[in-house]
mmCIF file of N, CA, C and O in Angstrom:
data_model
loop_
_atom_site.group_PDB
_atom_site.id
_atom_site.type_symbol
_atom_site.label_atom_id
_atom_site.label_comp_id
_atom_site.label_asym_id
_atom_site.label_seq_id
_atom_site.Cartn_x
_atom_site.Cartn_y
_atom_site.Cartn_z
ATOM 1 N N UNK Z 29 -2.054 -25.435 -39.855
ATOM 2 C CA UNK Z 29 -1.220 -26.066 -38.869
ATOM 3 C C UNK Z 29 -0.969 -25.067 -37.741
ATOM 4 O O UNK Z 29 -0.894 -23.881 -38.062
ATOM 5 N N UNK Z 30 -0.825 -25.421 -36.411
ATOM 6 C CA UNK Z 30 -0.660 -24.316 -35.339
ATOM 7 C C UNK Z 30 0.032 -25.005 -34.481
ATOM 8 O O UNK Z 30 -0.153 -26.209 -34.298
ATOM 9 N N UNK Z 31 0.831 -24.363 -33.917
ATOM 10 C CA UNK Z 31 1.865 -24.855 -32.972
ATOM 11 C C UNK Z 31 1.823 -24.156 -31.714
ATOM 12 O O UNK Z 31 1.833 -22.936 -31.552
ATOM 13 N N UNK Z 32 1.781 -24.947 -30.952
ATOM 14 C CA UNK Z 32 1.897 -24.411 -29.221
ATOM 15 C C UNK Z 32 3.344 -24.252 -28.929
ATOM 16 O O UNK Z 32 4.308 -25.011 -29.027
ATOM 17 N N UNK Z 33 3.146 -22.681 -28.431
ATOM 18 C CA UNK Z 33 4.776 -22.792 -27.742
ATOM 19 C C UNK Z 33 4.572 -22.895 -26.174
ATOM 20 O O UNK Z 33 3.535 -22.596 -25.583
ATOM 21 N N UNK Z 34 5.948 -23.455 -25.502
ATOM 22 C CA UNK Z 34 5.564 -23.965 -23.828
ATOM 23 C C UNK Z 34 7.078 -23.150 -23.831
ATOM 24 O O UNK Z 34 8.003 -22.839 -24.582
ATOM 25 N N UNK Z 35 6.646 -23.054 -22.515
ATOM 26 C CA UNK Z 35 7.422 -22.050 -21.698
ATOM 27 C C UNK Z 35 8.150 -22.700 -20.102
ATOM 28 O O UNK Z 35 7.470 -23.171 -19.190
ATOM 29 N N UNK Z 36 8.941 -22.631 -20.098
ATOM 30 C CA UNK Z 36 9.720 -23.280 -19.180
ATOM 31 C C UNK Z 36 9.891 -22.044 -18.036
ATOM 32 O O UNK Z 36 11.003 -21.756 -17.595
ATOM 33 N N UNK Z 37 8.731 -21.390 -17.632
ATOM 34 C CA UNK Z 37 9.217 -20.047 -17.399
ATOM 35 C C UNK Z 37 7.792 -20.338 -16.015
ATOM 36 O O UNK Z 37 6.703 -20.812 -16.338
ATOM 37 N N UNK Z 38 8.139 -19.934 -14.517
ATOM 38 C CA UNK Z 38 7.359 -20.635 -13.100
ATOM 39 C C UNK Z 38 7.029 -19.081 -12.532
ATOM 40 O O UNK Z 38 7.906 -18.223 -12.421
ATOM 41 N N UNK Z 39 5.780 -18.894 -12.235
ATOM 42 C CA UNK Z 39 5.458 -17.359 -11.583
ATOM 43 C C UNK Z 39 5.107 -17.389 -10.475
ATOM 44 O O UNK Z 39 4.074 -17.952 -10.111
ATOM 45 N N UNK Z 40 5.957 -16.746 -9.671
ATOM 46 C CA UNK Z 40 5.969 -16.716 -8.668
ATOM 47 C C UNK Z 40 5.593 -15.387 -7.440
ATOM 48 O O UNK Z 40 6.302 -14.389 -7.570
ATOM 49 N N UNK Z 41 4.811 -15.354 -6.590
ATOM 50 C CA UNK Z 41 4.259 -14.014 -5.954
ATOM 51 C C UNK Z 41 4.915 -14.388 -4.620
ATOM 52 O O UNK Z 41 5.304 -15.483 -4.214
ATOM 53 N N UNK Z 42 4.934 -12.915 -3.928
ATOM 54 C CA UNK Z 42 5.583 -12.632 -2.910
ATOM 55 C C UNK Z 42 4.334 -12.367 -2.175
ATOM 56 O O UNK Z 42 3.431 -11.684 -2.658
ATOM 57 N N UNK Z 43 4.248 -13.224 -0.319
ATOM 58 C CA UNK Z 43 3.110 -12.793 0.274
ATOM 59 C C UNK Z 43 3.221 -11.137 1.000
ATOM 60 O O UNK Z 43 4.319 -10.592 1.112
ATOM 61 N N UNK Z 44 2.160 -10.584 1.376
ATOM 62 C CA UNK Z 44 2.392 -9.446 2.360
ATOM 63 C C UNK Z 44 2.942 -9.580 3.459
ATOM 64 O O UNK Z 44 2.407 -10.585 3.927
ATOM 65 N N UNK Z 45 4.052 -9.018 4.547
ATOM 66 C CA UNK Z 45 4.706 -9.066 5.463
ATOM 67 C C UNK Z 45 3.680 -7.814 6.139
ATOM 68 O O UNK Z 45 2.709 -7.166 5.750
ATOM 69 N N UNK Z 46 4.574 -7.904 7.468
ATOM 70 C CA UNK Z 46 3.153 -7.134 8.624
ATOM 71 C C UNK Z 46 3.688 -5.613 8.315
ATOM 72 O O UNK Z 46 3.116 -4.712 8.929
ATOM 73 N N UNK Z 47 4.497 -5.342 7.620
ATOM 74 C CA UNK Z 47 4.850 -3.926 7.356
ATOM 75 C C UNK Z 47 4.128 -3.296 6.242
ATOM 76 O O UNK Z 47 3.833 -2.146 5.915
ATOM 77 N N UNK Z 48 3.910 -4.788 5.667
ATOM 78 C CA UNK Z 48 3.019 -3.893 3.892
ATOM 79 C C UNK Z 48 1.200 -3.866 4.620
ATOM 80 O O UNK Z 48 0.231 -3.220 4.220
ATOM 81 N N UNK Z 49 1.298 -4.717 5.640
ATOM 82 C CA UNK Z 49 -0.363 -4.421 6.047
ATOM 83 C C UNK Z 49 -0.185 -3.242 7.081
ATOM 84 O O UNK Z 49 -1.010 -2.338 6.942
ATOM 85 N N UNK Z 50 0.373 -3.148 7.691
ATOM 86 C CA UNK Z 50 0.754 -2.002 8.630
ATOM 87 C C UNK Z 50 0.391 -0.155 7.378
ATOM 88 O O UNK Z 50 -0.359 0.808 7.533
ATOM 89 N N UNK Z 51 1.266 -0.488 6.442
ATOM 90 C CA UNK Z 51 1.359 0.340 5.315
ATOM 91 C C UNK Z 51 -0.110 0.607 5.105
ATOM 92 O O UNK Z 51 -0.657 1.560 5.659
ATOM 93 N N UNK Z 52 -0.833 -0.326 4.214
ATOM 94 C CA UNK Z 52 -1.980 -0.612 3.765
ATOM 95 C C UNK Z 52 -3.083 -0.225 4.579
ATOM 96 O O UNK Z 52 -4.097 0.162 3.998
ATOM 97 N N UNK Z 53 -3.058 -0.269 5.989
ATOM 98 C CA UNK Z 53 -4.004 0.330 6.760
ATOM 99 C C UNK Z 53 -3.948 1.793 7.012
ATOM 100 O O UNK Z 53 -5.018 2.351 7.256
ATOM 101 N N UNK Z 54 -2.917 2.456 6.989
ATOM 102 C CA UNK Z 54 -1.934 3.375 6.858
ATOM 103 C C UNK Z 54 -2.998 4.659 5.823
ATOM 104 O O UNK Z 54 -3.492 5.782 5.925
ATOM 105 N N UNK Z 55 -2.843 3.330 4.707
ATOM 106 C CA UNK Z 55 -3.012 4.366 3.751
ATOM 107 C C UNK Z 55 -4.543 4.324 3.579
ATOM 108 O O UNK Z 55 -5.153 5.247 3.039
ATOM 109 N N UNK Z 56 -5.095 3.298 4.024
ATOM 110 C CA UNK Z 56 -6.512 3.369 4.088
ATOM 111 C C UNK Z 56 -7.026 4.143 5.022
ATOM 112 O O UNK Z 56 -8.241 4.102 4.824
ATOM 113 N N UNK Z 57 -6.777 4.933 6.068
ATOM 114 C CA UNK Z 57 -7.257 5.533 6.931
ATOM 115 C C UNK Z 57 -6.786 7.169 6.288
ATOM 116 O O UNK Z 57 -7.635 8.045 6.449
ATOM 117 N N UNK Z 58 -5.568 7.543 5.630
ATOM 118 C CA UNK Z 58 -5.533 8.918 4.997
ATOM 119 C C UNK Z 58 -6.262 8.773 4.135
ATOM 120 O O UNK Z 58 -7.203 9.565 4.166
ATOM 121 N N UNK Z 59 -6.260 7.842 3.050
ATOM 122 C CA UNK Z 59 -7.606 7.893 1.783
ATOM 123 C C UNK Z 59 -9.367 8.223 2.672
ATOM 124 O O UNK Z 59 -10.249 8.987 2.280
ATOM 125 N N UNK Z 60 -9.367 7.596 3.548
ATOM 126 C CA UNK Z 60 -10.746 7.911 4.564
ATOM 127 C C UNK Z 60 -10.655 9.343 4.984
ATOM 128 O O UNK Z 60 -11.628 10.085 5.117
ATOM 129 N N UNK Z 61 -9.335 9.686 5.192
ATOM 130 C CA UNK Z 61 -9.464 10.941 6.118
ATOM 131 C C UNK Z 61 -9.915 12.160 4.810
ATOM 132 O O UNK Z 61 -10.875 12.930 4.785
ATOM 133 N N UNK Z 62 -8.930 11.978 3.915
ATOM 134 C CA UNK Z 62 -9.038 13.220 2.485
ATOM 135 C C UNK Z 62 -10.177 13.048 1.833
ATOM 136 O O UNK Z 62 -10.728 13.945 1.195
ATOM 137 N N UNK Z 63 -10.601 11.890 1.948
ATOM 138 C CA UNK Z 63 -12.027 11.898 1.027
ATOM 139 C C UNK Z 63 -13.285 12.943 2.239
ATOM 140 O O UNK Z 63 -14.131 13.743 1.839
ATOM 141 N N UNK Z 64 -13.041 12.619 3.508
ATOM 142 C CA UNK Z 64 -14.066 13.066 4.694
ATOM 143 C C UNK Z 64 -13.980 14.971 4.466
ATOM 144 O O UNK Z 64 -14.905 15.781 4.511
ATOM 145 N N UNK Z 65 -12.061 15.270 4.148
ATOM 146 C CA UNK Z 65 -11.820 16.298 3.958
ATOM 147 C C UNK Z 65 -12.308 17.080 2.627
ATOM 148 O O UNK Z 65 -12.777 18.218 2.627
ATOM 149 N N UNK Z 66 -12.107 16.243 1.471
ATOM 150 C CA UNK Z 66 -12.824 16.679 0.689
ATOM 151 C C UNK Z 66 -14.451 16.858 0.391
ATOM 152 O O UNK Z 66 -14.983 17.841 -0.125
ATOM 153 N N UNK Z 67 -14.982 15.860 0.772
ATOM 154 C CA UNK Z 67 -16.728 16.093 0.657
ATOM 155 C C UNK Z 67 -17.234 16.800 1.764
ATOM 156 O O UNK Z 67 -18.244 17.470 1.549
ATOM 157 N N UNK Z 68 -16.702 16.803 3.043
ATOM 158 C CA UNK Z 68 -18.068 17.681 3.973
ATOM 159 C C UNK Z 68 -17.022 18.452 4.644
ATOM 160 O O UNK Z 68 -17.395 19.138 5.596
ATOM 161 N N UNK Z 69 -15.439 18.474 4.244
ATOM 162 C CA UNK Z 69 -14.387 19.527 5.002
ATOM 163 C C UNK Z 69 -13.855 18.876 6.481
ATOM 164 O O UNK Z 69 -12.879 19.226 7.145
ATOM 165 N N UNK Z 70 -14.457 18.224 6.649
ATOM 166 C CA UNK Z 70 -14.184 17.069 8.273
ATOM 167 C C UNK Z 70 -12.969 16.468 8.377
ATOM 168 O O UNK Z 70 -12.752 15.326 7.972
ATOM 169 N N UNK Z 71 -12.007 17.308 9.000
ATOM 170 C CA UNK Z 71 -10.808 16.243 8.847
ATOM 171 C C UNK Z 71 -11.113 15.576 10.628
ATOM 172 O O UNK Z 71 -11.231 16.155 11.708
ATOM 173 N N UNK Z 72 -11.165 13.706 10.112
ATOM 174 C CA UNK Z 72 -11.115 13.039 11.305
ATOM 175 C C UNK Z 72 -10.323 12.723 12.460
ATOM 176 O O UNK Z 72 -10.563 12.456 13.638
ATOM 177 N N UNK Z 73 -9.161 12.855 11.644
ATOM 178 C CA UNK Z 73 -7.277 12.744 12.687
ATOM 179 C C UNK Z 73 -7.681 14.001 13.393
ATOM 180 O O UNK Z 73 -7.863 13.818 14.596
ATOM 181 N N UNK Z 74 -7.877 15.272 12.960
ATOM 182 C CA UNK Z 74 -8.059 17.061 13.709
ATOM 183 C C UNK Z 74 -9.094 16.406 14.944
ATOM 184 O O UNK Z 74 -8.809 16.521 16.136
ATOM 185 N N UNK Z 75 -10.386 15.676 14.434
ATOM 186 C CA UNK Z 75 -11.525 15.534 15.309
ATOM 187 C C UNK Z 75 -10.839 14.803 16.784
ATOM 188 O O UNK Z 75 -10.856 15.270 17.923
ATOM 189 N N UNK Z 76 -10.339 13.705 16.374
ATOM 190 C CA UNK Z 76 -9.474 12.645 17.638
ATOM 191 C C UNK Z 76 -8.561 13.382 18.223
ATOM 192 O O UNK Z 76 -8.524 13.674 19.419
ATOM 193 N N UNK Z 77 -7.885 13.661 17.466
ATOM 194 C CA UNK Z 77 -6.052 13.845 18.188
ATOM 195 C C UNK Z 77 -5.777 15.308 18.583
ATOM 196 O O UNK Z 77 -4.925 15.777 19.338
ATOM 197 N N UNK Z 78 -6.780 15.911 17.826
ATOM 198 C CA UNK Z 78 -6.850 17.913 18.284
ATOM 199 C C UNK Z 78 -6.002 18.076 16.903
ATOM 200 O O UNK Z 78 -5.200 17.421 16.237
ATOM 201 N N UNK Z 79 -6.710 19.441 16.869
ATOM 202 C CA UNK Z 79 -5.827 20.311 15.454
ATOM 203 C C UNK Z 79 -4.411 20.451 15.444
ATOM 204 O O UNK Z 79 -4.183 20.882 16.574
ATOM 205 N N UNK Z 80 -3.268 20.344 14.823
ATOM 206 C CA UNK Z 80 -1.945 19.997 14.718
ATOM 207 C C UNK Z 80 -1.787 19.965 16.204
ATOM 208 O O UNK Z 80 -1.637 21.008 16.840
ATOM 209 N N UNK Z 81 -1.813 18.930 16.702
ATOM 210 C CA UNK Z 81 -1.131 18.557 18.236
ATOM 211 C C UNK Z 81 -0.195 17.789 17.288
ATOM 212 O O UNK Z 81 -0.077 17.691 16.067
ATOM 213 N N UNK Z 82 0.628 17.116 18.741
ATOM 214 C CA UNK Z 82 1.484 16.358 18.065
ATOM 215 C C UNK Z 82 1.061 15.149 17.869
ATOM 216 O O UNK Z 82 1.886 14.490 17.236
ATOM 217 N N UNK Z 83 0.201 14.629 18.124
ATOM 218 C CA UNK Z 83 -0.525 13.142 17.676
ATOM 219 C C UNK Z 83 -1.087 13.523 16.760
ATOM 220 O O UNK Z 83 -1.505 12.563 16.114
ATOM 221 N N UNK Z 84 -1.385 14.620 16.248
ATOM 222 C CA UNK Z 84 -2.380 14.244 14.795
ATOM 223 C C UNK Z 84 -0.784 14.392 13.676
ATOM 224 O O UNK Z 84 -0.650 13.651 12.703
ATOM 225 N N UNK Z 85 -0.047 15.128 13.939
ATOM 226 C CA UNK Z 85 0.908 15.116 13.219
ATOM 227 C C UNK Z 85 1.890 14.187 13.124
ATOM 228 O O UNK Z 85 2.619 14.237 12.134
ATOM 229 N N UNK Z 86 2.067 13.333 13.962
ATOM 230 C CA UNK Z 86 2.287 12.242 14.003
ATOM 231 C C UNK Z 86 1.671 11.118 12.882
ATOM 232 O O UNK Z 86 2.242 10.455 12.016
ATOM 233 N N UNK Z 87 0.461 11.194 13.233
ATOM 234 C CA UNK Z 87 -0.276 10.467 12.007
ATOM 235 C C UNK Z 87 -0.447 11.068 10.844
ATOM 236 O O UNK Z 87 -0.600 10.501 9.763
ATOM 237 N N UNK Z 88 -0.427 11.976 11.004
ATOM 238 C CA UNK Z 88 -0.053 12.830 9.076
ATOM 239 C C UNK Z 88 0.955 12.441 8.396
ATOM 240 O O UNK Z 88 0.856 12.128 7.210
ATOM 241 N N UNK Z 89 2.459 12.399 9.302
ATOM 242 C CA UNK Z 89 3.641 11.541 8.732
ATOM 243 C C UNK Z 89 3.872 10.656 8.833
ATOM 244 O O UNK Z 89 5.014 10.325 8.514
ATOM 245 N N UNK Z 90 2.971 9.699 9.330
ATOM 246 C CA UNK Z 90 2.898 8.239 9.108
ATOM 247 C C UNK Z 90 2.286 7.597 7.842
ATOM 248 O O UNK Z 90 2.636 6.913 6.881
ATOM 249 N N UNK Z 91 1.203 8.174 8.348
ATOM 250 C CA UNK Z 91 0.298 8.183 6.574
ATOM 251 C C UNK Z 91 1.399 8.797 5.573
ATOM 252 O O UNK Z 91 1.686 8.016 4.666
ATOM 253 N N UNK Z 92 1.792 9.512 5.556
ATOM 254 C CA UNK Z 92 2.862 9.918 4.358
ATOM 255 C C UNK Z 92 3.701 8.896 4.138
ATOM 256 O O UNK Z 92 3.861 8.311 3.067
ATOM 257 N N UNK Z 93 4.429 8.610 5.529
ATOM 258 C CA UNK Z 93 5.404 7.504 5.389
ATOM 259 C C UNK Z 93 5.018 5.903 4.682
ATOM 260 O O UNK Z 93 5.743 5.087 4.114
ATOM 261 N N UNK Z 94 3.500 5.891 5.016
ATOM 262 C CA UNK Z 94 3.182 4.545 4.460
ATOM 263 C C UNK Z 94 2.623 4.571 3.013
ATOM 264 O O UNK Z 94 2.739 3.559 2.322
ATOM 265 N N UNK Z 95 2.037 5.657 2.536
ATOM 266 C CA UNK Z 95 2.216 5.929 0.950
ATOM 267 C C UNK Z 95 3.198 6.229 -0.019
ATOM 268 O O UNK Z 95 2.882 6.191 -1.208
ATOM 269 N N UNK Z 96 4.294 6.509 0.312
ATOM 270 C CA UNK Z 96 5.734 6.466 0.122
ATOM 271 C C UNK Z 96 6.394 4.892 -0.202
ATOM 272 O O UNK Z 96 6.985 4.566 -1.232
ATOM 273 N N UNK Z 97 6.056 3.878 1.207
ATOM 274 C CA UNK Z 97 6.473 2.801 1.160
ATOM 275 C C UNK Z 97 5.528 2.246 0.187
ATOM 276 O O UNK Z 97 6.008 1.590 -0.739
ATOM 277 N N UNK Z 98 4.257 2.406 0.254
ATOM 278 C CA UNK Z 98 3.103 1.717 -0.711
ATOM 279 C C UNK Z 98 3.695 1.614 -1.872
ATOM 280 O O UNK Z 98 3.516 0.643 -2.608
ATOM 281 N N UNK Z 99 4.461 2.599 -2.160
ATOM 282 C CA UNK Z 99 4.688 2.654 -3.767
ATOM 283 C C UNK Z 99 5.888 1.303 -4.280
ATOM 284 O O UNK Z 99 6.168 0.733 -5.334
ATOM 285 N N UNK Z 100 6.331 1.243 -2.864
ATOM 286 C CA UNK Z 100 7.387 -0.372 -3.362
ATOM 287 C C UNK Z 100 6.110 -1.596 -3.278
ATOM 288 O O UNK Z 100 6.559 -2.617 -3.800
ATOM 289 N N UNK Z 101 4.958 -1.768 -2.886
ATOM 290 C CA UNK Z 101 4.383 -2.859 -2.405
ATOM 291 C C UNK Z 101 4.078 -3.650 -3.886
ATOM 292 O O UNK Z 101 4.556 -4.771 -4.061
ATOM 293 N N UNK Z 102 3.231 -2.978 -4.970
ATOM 294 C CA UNK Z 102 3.247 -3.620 -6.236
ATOM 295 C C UNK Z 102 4.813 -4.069 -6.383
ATOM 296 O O UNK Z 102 5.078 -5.114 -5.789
ATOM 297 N N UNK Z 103 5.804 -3.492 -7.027
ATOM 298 C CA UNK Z 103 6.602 -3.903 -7.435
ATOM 299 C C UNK Z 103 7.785 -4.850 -6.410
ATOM 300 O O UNK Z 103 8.976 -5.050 -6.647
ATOM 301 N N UNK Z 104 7.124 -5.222 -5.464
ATOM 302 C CA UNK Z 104 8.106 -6.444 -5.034
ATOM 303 C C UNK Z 104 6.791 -7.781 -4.749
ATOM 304 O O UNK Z 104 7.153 -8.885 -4.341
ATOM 305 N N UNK Z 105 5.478 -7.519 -4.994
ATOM 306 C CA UNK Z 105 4.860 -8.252 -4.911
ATOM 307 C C UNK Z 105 3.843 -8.831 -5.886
ATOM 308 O O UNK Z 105 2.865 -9.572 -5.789
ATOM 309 N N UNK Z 106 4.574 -8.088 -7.019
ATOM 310 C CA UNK Z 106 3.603 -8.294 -8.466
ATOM 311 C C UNK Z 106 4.640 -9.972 -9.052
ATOM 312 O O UNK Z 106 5.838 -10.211 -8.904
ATOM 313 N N UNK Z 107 3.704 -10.700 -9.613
ATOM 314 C CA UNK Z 107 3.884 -11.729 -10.028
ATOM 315 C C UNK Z 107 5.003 -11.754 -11.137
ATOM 316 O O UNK Z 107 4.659 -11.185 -12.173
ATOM 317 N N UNK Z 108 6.340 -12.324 -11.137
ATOM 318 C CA UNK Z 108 7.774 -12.453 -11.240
ATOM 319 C C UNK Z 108 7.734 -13.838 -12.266
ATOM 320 O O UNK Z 108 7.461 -14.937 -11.784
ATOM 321 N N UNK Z 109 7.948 -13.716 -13.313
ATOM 322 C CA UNK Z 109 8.896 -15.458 -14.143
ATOM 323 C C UNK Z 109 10.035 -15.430 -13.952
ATOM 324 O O UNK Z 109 10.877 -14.536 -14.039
ATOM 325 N N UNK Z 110 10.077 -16.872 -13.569
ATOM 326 C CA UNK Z 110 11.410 -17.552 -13.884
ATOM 327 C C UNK Z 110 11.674 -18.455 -14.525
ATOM 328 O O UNK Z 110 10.953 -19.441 -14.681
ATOM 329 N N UNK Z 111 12.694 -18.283 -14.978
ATOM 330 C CA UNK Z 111 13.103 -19.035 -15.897
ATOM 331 C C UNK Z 111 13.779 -20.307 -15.278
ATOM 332 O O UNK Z 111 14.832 -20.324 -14.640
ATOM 333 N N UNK Z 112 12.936 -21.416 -15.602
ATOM 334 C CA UNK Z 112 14.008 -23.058 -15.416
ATOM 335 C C UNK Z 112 15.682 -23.149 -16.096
ATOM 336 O O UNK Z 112 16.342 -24.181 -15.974
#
């Protein structure tokens, strides 16, 4: 004999807002930059913006700032039950 249990319980996801894609590009362009830094030593932000000017440092703490925030993006957008 086997019995199904049902769940009165609705999952619900949160979409991305323009701050978590803002973030997300963020962090995709430092993951591009450290990987460039790690395999051939090329940092690309140094190549554009000049070696610590203030625009490349600028984008160094942005990228920081948006891997920081990254770390809330799973947990307010990972799939949630509720209970009826």
């Amino acid at each position: 004999m086997s019995t199904t249990l049902r769940s009165n319980a609705t999952t619900e996801t949160q979409a991305l807002g323009i701050a978590d894609w803002i973030a997300l590009v963020l962090m995709i362009v430092g993951a591009i930059n450290w990987g460039l830094v790690g395999a051939f030593g090329f940092d690309l932000v140094a190549a554009i913006f000049g070696d610590m000017t203030t625009a490349s440092r600028a984008v160094y703490v942005l990228v920081g700032l948006a891997g920081l925030y990254g770390i809330s993006i799973p947990l307010r957008v990972a799939p949630r039950e509720r209970f009826r």
